[in-house]
mmCIF file of C-alpha atoms in Angstrom:
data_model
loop_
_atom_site.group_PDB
_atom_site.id
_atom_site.type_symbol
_atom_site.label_atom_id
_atom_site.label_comp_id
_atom_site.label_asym_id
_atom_site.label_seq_id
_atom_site.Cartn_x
_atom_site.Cartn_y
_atom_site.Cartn_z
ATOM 1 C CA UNK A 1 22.455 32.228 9.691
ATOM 2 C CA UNK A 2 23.251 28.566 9.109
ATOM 3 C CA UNK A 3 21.598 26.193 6.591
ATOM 4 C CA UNK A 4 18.256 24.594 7.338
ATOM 5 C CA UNK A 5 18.513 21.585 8.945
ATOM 6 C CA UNK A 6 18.771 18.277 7.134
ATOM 7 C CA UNK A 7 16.154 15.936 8.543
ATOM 8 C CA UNK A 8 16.714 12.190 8.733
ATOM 9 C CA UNK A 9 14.054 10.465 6.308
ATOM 10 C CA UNK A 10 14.203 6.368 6.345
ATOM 11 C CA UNK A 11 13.512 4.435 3.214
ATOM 12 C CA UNK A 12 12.951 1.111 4.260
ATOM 13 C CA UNK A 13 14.305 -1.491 1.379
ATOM 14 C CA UNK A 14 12.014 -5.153 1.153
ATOM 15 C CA UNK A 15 13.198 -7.782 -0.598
ATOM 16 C CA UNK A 16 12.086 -6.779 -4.210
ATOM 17 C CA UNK A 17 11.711 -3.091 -3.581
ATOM 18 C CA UNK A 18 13.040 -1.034 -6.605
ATOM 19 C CA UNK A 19 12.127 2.630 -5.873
ATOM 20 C CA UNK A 20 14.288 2.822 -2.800
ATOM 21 C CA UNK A 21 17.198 4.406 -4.797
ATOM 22 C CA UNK A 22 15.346 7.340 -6.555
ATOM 23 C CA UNK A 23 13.205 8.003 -3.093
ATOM 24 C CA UNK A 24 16.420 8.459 -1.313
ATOM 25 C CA UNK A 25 17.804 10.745 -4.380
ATOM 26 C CA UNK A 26 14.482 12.642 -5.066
ATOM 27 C CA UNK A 27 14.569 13.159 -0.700
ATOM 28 C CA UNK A 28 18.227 14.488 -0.978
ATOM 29 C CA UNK A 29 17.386 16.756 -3.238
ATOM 30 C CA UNK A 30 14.677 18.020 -1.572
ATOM 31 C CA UNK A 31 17.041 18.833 1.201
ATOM 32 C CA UNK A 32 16.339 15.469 3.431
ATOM 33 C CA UNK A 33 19.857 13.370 4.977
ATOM 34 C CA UNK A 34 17.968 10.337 3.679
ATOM 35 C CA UNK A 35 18.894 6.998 4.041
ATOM 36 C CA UNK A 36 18.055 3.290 3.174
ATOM 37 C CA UNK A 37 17.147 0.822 6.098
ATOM 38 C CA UNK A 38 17.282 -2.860 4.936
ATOM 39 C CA UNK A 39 14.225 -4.455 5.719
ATOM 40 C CA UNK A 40 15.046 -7.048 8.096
ATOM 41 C CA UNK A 41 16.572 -4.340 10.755
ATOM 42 C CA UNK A 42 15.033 -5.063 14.577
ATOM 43 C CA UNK A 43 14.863 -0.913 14.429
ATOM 44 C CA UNK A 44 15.099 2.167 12.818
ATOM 45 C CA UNK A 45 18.091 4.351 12.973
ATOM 46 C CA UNK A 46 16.954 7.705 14.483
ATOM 47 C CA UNK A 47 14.659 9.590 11.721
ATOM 48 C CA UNK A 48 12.390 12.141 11.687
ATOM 49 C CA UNK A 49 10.382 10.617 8.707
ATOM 50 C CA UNK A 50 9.860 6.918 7.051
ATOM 51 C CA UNK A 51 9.163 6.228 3.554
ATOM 52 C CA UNK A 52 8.322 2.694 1.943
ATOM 53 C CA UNK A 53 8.585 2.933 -1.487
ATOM 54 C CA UNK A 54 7.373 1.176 -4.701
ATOM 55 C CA UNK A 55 8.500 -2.276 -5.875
ATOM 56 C CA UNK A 56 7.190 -6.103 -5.635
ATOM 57 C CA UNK A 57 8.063 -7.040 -2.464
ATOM 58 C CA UNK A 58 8.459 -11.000 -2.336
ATOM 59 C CA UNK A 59 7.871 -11.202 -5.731
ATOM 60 C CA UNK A 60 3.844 -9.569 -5.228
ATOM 61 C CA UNK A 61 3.144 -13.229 -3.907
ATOM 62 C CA UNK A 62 0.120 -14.157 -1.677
ATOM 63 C CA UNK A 63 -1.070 -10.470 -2.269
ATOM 64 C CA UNK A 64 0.647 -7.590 -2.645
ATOM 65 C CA UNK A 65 2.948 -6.200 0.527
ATOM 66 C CA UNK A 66 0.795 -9.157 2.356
ATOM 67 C CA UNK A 67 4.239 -10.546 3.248
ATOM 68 C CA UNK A 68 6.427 -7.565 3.377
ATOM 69 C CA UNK A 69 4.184 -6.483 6.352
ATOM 70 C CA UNK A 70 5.967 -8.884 8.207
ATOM 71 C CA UNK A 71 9.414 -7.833 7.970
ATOM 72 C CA UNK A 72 11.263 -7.255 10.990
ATOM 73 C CA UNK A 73 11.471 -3.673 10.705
ATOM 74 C CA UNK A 74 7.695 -3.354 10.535
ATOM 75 C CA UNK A 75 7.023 -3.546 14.043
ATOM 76 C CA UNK A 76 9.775 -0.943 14.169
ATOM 77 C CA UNK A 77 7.541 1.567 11.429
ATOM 78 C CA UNK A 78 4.462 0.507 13.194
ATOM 79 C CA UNK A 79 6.048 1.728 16.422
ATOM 80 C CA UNK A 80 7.016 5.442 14.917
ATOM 81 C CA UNK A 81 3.760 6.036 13.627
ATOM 82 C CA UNK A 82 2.010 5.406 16.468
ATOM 83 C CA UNK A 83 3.789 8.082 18.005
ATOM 84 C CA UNK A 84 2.867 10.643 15.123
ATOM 85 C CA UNK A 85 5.988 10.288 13.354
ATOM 86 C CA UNK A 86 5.061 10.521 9.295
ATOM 87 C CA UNK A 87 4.883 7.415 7.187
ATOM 88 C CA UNK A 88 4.437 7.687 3.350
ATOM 89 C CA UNK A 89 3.978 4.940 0.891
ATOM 90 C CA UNK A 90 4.323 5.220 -1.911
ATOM 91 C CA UNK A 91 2.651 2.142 -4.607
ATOM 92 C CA UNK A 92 3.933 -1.415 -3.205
ATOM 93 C CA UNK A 93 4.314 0.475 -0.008
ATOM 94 C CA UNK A 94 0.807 1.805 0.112
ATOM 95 C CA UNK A 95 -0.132 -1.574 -0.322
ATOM 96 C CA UNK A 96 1.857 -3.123 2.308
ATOM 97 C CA UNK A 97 0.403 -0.451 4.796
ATOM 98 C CA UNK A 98 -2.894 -1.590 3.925
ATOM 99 C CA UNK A 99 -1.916 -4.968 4.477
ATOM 100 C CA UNK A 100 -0.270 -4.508 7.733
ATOM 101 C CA UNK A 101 -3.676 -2.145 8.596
ATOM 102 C CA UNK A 102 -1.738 1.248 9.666
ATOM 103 C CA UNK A 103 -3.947 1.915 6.463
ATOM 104 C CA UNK A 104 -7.813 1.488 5.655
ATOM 105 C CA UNK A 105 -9.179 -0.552 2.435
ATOM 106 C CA UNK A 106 -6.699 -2.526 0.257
ATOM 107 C CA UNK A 107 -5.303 -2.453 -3.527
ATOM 108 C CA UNK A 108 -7.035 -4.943 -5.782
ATOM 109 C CA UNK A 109 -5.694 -5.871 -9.340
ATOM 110 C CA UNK A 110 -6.149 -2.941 -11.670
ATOM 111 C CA UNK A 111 -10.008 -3.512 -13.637
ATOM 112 C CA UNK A 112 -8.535 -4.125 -16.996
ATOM 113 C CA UNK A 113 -5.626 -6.847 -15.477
ATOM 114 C CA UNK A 114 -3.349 -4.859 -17.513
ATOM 115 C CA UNK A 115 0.169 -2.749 -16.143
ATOM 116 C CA UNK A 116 -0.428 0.729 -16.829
ATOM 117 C CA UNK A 117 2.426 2.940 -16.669
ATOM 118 C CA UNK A 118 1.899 6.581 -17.159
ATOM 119 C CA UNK A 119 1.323 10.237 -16.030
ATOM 120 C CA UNK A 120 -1.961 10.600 -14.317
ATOM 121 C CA UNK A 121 -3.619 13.738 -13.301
ATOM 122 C CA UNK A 122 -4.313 13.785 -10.140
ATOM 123 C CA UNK A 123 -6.493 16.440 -7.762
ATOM 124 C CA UNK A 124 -5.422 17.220 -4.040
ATOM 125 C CA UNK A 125 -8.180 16.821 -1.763
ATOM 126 C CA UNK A 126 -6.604 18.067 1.474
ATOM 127 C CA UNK A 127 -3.830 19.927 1.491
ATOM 128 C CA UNK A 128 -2.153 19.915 4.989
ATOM 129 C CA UNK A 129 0.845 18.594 6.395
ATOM 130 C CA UNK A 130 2.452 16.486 6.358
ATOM 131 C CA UNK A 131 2.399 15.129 3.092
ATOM 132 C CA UNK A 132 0.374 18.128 0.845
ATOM 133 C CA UNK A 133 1.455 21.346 2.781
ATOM 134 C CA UNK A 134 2.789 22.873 -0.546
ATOM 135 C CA UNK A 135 0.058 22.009 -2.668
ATOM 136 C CA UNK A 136 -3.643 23.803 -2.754
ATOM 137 C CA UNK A 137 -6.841 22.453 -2.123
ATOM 138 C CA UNK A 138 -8.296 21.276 -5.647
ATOM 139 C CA UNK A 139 -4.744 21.841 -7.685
ATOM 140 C CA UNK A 140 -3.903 19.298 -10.227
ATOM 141 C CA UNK A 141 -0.958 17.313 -10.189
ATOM 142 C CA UNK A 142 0.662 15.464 -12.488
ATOM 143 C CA UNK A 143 2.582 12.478 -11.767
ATOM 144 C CA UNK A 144 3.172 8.749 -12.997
ATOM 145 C CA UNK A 145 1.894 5.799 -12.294
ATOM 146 C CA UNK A 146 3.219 2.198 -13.100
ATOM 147 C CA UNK A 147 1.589 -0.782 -11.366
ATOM 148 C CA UNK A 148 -0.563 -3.622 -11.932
ATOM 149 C CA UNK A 149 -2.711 -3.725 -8.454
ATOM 150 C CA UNK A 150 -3.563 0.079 -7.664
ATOM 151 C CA UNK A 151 -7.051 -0.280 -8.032
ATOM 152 C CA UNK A 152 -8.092 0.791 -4.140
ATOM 153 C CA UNK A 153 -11.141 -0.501 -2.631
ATOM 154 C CA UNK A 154 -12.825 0.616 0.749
ATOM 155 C CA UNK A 155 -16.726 -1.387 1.651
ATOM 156 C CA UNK A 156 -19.488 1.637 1.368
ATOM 157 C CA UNK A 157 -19.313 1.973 5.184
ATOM 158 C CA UNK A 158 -15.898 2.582 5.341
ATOM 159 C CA UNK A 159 -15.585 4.707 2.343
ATOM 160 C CA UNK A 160 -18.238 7.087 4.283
ATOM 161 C CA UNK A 161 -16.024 6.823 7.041
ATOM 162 C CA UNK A 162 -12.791 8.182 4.999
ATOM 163 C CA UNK A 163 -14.698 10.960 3.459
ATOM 164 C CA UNK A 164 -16.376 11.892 6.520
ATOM 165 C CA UNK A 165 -12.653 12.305 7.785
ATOM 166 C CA UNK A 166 -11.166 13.782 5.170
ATOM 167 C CA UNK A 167 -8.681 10.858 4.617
ATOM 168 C CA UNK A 168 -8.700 11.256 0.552
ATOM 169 C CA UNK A 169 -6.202 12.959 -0.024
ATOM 170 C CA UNK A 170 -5.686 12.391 -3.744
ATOM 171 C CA UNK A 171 -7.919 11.566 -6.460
ATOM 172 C CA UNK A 172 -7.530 10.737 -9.969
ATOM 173 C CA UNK A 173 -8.679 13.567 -12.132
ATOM 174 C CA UNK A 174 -11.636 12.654 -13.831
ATOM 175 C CA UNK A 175 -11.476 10.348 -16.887
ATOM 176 C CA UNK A 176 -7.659 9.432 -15.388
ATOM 177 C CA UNK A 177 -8.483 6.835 -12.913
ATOM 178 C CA UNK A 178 -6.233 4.327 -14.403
ATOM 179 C CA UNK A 179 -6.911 1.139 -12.352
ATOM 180 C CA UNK A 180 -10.665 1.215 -11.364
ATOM 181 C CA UNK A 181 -9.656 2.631 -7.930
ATOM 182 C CA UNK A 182 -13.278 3.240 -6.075
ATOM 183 C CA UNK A 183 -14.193 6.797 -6.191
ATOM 184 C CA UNK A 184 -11.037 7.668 -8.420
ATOM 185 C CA UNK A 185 -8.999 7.414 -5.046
ATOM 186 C CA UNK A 186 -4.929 7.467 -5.500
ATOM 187 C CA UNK A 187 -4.008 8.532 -1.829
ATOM 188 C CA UNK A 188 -5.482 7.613 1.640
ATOM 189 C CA UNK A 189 -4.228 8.761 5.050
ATOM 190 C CA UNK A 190 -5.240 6.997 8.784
ATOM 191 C CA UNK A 191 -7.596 9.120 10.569
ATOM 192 C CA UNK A 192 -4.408 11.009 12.689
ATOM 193 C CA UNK A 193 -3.368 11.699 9.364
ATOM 194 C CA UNK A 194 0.114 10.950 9.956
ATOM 195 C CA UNK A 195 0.343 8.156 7.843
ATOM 196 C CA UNK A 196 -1.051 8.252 3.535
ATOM 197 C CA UNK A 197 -0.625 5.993 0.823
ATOM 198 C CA UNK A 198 -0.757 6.169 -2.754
ATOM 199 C CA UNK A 199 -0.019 4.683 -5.745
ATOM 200 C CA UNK A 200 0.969 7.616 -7.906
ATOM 201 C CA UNK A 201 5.216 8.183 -7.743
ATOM 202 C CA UNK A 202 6.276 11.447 -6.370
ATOM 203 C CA UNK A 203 9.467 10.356 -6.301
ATOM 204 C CA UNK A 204 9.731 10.262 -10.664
ATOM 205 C CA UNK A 205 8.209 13.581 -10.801
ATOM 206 C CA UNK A 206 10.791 15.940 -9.153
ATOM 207 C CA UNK A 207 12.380 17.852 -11.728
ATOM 208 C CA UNK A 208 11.118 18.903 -15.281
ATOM 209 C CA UNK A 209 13.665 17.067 -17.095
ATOM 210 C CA UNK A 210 11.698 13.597 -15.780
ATOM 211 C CA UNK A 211 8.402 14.846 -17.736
ATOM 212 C CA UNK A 212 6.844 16.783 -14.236
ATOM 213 C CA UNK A 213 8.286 18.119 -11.219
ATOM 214 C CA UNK A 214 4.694 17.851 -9.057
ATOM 215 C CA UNK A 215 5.870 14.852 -6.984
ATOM 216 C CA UNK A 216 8.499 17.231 -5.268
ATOM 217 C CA UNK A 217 4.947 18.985 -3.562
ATOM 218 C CA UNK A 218 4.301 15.578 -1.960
ATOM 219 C CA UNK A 219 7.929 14.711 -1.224
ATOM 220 C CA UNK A 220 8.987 18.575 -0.134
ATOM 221 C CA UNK A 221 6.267 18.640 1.967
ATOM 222 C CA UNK A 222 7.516 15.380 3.912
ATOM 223 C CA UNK A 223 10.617 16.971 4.224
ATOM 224 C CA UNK A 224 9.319 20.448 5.688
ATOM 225 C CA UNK A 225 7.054 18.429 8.353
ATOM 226 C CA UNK A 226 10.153 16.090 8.961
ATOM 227 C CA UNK A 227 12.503 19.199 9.392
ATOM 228 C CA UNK A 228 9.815 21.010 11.800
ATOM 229 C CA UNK A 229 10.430 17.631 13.846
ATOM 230 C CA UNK A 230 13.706 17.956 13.959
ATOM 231 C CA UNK A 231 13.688 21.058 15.103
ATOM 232 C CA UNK A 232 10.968 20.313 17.626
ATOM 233 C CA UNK A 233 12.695 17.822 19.041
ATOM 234 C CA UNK A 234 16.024 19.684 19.496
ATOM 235 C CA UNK A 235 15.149 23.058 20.510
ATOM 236 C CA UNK A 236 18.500 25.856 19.812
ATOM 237 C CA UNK A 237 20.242 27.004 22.523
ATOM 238 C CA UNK A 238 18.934 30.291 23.539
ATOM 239 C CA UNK A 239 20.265 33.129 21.038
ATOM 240 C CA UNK A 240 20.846 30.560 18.356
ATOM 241 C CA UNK A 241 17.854 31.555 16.326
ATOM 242 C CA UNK A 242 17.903 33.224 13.206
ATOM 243 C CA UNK B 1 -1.424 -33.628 9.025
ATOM 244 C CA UNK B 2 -2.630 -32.094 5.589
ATOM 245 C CA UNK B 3 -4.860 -29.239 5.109
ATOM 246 C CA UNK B 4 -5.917 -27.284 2.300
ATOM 247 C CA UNK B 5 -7.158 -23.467 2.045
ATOM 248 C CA UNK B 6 -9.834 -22.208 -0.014
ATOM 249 C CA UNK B 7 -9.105 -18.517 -0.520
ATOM 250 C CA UNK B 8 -12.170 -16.708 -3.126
ATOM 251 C CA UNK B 9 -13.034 -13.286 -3.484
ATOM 252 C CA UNK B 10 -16.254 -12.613 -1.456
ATOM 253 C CA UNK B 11 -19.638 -12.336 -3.076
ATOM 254 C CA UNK B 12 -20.367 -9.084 -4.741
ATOM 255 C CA UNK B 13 -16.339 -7.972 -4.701
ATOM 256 C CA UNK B 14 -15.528 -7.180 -8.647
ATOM 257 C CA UNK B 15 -13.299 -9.894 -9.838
ATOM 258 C CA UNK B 16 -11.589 -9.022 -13.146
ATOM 259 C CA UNK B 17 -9.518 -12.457 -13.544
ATOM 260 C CA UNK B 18 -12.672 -14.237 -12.743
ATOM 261 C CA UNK B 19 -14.463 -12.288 -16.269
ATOM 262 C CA UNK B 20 -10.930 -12.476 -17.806
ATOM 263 C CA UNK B 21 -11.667 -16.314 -17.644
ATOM 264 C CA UNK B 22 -15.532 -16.519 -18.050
ATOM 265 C CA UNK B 23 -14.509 -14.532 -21.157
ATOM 266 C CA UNK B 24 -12.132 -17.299 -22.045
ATOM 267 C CA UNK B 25 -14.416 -19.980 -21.545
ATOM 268 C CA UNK B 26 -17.276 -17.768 -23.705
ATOM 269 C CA UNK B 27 -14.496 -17.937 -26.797
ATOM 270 C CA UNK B 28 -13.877 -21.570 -26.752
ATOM 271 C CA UNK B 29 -18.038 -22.244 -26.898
ATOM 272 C CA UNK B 30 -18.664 -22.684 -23.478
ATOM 273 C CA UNK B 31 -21.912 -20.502 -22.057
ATOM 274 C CA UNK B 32 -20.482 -20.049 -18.380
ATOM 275 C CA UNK B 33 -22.603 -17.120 -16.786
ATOM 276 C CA UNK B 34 -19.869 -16.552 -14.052
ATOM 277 C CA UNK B 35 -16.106 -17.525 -12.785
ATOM 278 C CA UNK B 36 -14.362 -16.715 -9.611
ATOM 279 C CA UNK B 37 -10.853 -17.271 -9.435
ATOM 280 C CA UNK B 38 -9.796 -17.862 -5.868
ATOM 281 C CA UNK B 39 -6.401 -19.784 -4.785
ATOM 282 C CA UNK B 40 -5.789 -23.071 -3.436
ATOM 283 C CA UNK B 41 -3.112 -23.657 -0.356
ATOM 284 C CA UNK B 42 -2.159 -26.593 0.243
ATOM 285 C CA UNK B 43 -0.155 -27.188 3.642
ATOM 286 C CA UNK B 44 1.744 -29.877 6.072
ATOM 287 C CA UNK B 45 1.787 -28.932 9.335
ATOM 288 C CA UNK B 46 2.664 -30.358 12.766
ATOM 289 C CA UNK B 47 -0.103 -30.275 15.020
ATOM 290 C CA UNK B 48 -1.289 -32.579 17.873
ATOM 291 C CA UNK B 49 -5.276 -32.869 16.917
ATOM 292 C CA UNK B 50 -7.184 -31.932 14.627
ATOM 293 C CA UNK B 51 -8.205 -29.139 16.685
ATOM 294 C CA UNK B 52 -5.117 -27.825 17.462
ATOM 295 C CA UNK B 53 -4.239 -28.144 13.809
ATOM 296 C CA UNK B 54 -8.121 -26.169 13.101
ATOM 297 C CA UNK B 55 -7.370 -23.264 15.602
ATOM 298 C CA UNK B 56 -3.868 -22.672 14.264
ATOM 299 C CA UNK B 57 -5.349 -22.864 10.547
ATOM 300 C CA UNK B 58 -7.804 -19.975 11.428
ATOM 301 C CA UNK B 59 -5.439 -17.988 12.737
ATOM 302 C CA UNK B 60 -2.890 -18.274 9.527
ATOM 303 C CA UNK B 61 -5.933 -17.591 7.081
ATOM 304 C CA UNK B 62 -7.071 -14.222 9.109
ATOM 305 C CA UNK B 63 -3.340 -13.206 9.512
ATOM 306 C CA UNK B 64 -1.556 -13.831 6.463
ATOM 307 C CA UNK B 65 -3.347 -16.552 3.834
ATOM 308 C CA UNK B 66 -6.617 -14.210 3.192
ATOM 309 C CA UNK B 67 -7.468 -10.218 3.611
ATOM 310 C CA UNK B 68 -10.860 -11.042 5.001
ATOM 311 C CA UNK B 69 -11.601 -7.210 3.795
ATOM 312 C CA UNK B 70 -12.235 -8.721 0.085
ATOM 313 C CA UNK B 71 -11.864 -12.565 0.718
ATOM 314 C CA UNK B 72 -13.367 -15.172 2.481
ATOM 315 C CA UNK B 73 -12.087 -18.774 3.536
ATOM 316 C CA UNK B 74 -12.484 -22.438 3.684
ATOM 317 C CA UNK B 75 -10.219 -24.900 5.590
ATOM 318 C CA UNK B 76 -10.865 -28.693 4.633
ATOM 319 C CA UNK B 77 -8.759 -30.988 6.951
ATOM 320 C CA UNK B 78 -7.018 -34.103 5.713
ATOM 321 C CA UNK B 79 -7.122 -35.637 9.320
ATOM 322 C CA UNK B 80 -6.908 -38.819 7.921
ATOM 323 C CA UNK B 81 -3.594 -38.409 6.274
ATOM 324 C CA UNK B 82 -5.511 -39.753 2.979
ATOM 325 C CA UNK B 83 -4.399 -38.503 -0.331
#
């Protein structure tokens, strides 16, 4: 019986992105082939998942990931999750998804106008692929923040609309909202649910020795939906399976 | 031709550097009851009339200059080339 497959994961790099090398490391780890993809690329090399991770893209200007949304490779990320392929971001990249609207609601400047960097305790919502299939319904989490615009915000009408559809994922336990996020929320998906955000970093929490190793539950389960892909996708030649 | 873009949180969306500043204000004496802090763009662009420059104005402010989920807009035209 071979190995399990090692599926491709894409970590797309923006100008000013500086979690792009410990996603990639936290994602090898986890038992992804994962790879950085500068940001201006036309396309994507063949992956099974895409990742944009946290940073300042362009410098946070205009609003944050209000530019990055524009990058070349966008259309290319836009492209893959319209056809159901998973997209995770995490912090600046949650907030360039809601800019570029694969995402609902936006990220504001955290209440106090102060950077908070910390743990957080966090509560899963759902948990179902692709991004929670290791964690339980209602299970606490613990992993860091660090940002100075996470505090989400969805209109009343649209906020009935994501709870309706179960599109919280993750909330900030209570007392541990750390940014004035409506409704404590730290993690949206679309309605297909192929695609969440949040501002939380999975990719700092993977081993014990960083404080918490909760963010490999987010990050392992990307890599368990990416690998079920890649096996989808290239069924084994008859008699080939374990 | 020269344009400027008003960009300002919309009414009734939480503005923290807005109270940041009132609070400011409220230390140096002065009784403001509110402040908004919006942004100011100021552009050149090439357009053929003031129409043409209008149209392509709306479309840069609902694309890229404002997120009309939490802010609205103002475009003031400098048709005149005054100033």
């Amino acid at each position: 019986m071979s190995a399990a497959p090692r599926p491709g994961v894409a970590v797309v790099a923006f100008p000013g992105s500086n979690d792009d090398g410990d996603a990639v490391l936290a994602l090898e780890g986890l038992g992804a082939n994962s790879f950085a993809v500068w940001h201006g690329e036309p396309a994507l090399p063949p992956a099974d998942a895409v990742v944009l991770p946290g940073g300042f893209s362009y410098g946070d200007y205009l609003r944050c990931g209000a530019i990055a949304r524009f990058s070349p490779v966008m259309a290319a990320v836009r492209d893959f999750a319209a056809q159901g392929g998973p997209v995770l971001g995490i912090c600046n990249g949650f907030q360039i998804l809601c800019e570029a609207g694969l995402l609902p609601g936006v990220l504001r400047p955290n209440r106090t106008l102060r950077f908070v960097c910390r743990d957080v305790a966090l509560r899963v919502e759902e948990a179902a692929a692709p991004f929670t299939s290791r964690c339980e319904a209602g299970q606490r989490l613990v992993i860091p923040v660090k940002h100075g615009e996470g505090c989400y915000f969805a209109p009343p009408d649209l906020l009935a609309e994501l709870e309706a559809h179960g599109q919280v994922v993750l909330r900030y336990a209570p007392g541990e909202n750390p940014n004035g996020a409506v409704d404590d929320i730290a993690g949206v998906r679309n309605r297909a649910g192929n695609v969440l955000g949040l501002m939380p970093h999975p990719e700092h929490a993977v081993d014990s020795l960083l404080g918490s190793a909760d963010g490999a539950l987010v990050l392992g389960s990307l890599v368990d939906f990416a690998r079920d892909r890649l096996l989808a996708a290239a069924p084994q030649p008859a008699g080939a399976r374990p | 031709m020269r344009a400027t873009v008003l960009v300002r949180p919309k009414a009734g969306i939480l503005d923290p550097q807005g109270e940041a500043v009132r609070g400011g204000l409220d230390h140096l004496g002065f009784r403001v009851r509110e402040a908004r802090v919006g942004r100011v763009i100021d552009l050149e662009l090439e357009a053929g009339s003031a129409e043409e420059a209008r149209a392509a104005l709306e479309k840069m402010c609902r694309t890229l200059l404002a997120n009309p989920l939490i802010e609205s807009y103002e475009i003031v035209l400098d048709s005149e080339g005054a100033g």
